[in-house]
CSV table of N, CA and C in Angstrom, one decimal:
chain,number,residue,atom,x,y,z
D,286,UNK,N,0.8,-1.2,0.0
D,286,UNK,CA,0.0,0.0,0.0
D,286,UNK,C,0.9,1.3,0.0
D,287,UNK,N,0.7,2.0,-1.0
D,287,UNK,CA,1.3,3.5,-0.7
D,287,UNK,C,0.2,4.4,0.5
D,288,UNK,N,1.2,5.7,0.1
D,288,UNK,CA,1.1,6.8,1.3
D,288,UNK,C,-0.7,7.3,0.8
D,289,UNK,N,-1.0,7.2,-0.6
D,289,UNK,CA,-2.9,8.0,-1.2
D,289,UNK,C,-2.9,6.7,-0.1
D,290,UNK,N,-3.2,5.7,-1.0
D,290,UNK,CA,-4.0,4.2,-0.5
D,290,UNK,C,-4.6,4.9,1.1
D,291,UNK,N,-3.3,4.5,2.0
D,291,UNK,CA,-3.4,4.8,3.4
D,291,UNK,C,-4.2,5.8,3.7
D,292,UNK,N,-3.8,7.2,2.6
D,292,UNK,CA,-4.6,7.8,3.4
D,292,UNK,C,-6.1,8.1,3.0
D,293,UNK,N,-6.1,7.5,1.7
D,293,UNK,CA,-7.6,7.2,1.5
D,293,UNK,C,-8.6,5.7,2.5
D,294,UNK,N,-7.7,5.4,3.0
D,294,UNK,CA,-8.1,4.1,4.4
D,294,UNK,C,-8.6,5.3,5.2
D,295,UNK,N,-7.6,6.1,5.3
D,295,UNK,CA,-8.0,6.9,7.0
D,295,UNK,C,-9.5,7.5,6.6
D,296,UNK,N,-9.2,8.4,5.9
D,296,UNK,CA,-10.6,9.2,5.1
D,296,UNK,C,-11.9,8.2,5.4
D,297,UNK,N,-11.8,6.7,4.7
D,297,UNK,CA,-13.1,6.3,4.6
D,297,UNK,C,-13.4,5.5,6.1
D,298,UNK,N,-12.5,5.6,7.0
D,298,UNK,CA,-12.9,5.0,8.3
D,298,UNK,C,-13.0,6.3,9.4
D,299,UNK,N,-12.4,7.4,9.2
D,299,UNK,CA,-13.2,8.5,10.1
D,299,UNK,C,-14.8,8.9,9.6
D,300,UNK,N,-14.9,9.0,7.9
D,300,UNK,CA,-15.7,9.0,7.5
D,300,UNK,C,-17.3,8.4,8.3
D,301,UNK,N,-16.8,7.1,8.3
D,301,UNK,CA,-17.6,5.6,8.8
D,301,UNK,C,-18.2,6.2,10.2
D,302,UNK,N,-17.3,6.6,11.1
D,302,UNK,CA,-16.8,6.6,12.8
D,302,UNK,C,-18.0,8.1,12.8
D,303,UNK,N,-17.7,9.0,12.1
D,303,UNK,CA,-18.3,10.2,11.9
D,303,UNK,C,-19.8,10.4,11.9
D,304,UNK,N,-19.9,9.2,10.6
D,304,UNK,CA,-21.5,8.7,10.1
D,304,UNK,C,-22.1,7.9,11.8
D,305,UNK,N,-21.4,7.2,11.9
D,305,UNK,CA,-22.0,6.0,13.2
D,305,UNK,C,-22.2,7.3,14.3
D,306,UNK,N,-21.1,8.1,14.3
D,306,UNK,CA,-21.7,8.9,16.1
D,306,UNK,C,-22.4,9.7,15.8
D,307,UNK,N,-22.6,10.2,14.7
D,307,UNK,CA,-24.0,11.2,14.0
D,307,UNK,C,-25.1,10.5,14.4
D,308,UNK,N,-25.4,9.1,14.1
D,308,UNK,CA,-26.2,8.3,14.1
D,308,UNK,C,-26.4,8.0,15.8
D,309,UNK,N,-25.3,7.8,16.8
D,309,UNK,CA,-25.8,7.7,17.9
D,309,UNK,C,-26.5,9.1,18.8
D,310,UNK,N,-26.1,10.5,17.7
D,310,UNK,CA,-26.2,11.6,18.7
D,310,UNK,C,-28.0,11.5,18.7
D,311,UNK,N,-28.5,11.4,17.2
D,311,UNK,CA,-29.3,11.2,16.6
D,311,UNK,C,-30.5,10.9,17.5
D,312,UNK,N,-30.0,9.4,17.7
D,312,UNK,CA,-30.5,8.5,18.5
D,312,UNK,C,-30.8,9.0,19.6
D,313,UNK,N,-30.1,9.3,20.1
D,313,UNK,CA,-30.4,9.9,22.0
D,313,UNK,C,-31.4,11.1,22.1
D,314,UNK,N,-31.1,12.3,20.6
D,314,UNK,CA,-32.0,13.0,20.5
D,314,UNK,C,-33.1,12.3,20.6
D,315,UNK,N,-33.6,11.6,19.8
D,315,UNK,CA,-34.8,11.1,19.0
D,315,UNK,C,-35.2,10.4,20.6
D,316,UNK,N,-34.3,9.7,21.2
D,316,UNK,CA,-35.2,9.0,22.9
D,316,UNK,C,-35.5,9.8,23.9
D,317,UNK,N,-34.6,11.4,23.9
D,317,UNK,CA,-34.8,12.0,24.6
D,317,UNK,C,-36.2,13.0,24.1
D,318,UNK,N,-36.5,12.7,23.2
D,318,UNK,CA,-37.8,13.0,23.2
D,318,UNK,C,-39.2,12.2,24.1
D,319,UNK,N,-39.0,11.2,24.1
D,319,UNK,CA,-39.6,9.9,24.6
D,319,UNK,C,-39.5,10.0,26.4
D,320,UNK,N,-38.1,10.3,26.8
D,320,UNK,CA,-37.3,10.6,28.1
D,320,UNK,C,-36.6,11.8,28.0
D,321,UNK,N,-36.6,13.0,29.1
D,321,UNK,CA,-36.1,13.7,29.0
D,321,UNK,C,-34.5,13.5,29.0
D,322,UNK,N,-34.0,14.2,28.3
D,322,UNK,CA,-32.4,13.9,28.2
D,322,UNK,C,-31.9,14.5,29.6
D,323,UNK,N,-31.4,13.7,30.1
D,323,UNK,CA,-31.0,13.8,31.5
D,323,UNK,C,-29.3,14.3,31.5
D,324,UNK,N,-28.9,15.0,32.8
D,324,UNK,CA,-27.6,15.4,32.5
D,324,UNK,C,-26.3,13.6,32.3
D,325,UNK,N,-26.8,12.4,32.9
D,325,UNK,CA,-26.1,11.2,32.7
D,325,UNK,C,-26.3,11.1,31.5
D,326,UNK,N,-26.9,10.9,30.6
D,326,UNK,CA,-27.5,10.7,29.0
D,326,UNK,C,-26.9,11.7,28.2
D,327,UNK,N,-26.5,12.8,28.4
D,327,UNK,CA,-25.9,13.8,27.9
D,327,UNK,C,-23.9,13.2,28.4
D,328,UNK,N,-23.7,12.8,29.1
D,328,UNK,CA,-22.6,12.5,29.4
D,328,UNK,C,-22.4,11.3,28.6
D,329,UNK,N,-22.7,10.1,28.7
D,329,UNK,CA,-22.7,8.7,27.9
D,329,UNK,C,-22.6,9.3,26.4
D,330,UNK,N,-23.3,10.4,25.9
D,330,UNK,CA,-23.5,10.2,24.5
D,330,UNK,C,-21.7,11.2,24.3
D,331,UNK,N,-21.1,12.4,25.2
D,331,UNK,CA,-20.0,12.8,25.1
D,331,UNK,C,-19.3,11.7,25.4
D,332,UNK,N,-19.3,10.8,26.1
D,332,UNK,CA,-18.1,10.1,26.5
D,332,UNK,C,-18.1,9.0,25.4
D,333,UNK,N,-18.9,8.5,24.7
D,333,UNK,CA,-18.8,7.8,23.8
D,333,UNK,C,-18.0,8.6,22.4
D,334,UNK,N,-18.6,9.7,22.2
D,334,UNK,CA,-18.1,10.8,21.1
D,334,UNK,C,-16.3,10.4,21.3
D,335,UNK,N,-16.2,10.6,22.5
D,335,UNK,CA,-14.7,11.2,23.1
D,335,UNK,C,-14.0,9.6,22.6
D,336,UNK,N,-14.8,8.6,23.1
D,336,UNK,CA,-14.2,7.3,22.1
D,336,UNK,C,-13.8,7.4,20.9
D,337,UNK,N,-14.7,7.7,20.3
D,337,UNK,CA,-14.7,7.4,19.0
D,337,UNK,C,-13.3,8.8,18.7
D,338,UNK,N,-13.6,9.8,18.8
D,338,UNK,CA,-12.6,11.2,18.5
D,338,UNK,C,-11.4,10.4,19.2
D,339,UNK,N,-11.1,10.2,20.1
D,339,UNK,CA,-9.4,9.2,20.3
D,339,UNK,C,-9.4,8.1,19.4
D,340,UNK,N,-10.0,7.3,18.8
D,340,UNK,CA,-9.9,6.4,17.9
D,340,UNK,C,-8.7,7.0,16.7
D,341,UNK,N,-9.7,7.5,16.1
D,341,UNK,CA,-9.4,8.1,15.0
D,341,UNK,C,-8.1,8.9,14.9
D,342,UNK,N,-7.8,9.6,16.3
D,342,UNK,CA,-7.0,10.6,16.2
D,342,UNK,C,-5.7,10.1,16.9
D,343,UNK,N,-5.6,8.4,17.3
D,343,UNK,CA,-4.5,7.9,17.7
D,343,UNK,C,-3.4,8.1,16.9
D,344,UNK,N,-3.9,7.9,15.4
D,344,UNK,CA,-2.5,7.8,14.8
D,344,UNK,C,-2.5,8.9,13.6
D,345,UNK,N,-2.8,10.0,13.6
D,345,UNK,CA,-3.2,11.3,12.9
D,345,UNK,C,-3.3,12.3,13.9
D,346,UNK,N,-2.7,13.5,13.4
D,346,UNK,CA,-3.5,14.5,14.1
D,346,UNK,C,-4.4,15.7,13.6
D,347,UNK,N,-5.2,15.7,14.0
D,347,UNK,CA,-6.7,16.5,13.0
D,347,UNK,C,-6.2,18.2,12.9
């Protein structure tokens, strides 16, 4: 693999990571309709983000 390839890997897996925690913020919106969004549910959905944002940024820097 060259240096594009790689960095067309990174691209389409932050991409991915980006789409999925849009999809989880989403989500919590959409229940916290149902349940009020509580200040712990608002924490889970940052601390998950903060997962995913260290993922990505282990071996890159943004």
């Amino acid at each position: 693999m060259d240096n594009s390839e790689i960095e067309k890997q990174k691209k389409k897996e932050i991409k991915r990571i980006a789409i999925e925690a849009n999809g989880k913020i989403k989500t919590a919106l959409f229940n916290s309709k149902i349940t009020p969004l509580t200040g712990e549910n608002v924490r889970a959905v940052i601390k998950q983000m903060k997962k995913h944002y260290v993922v990505f940024n282990k071996d890159q820097t943004m």
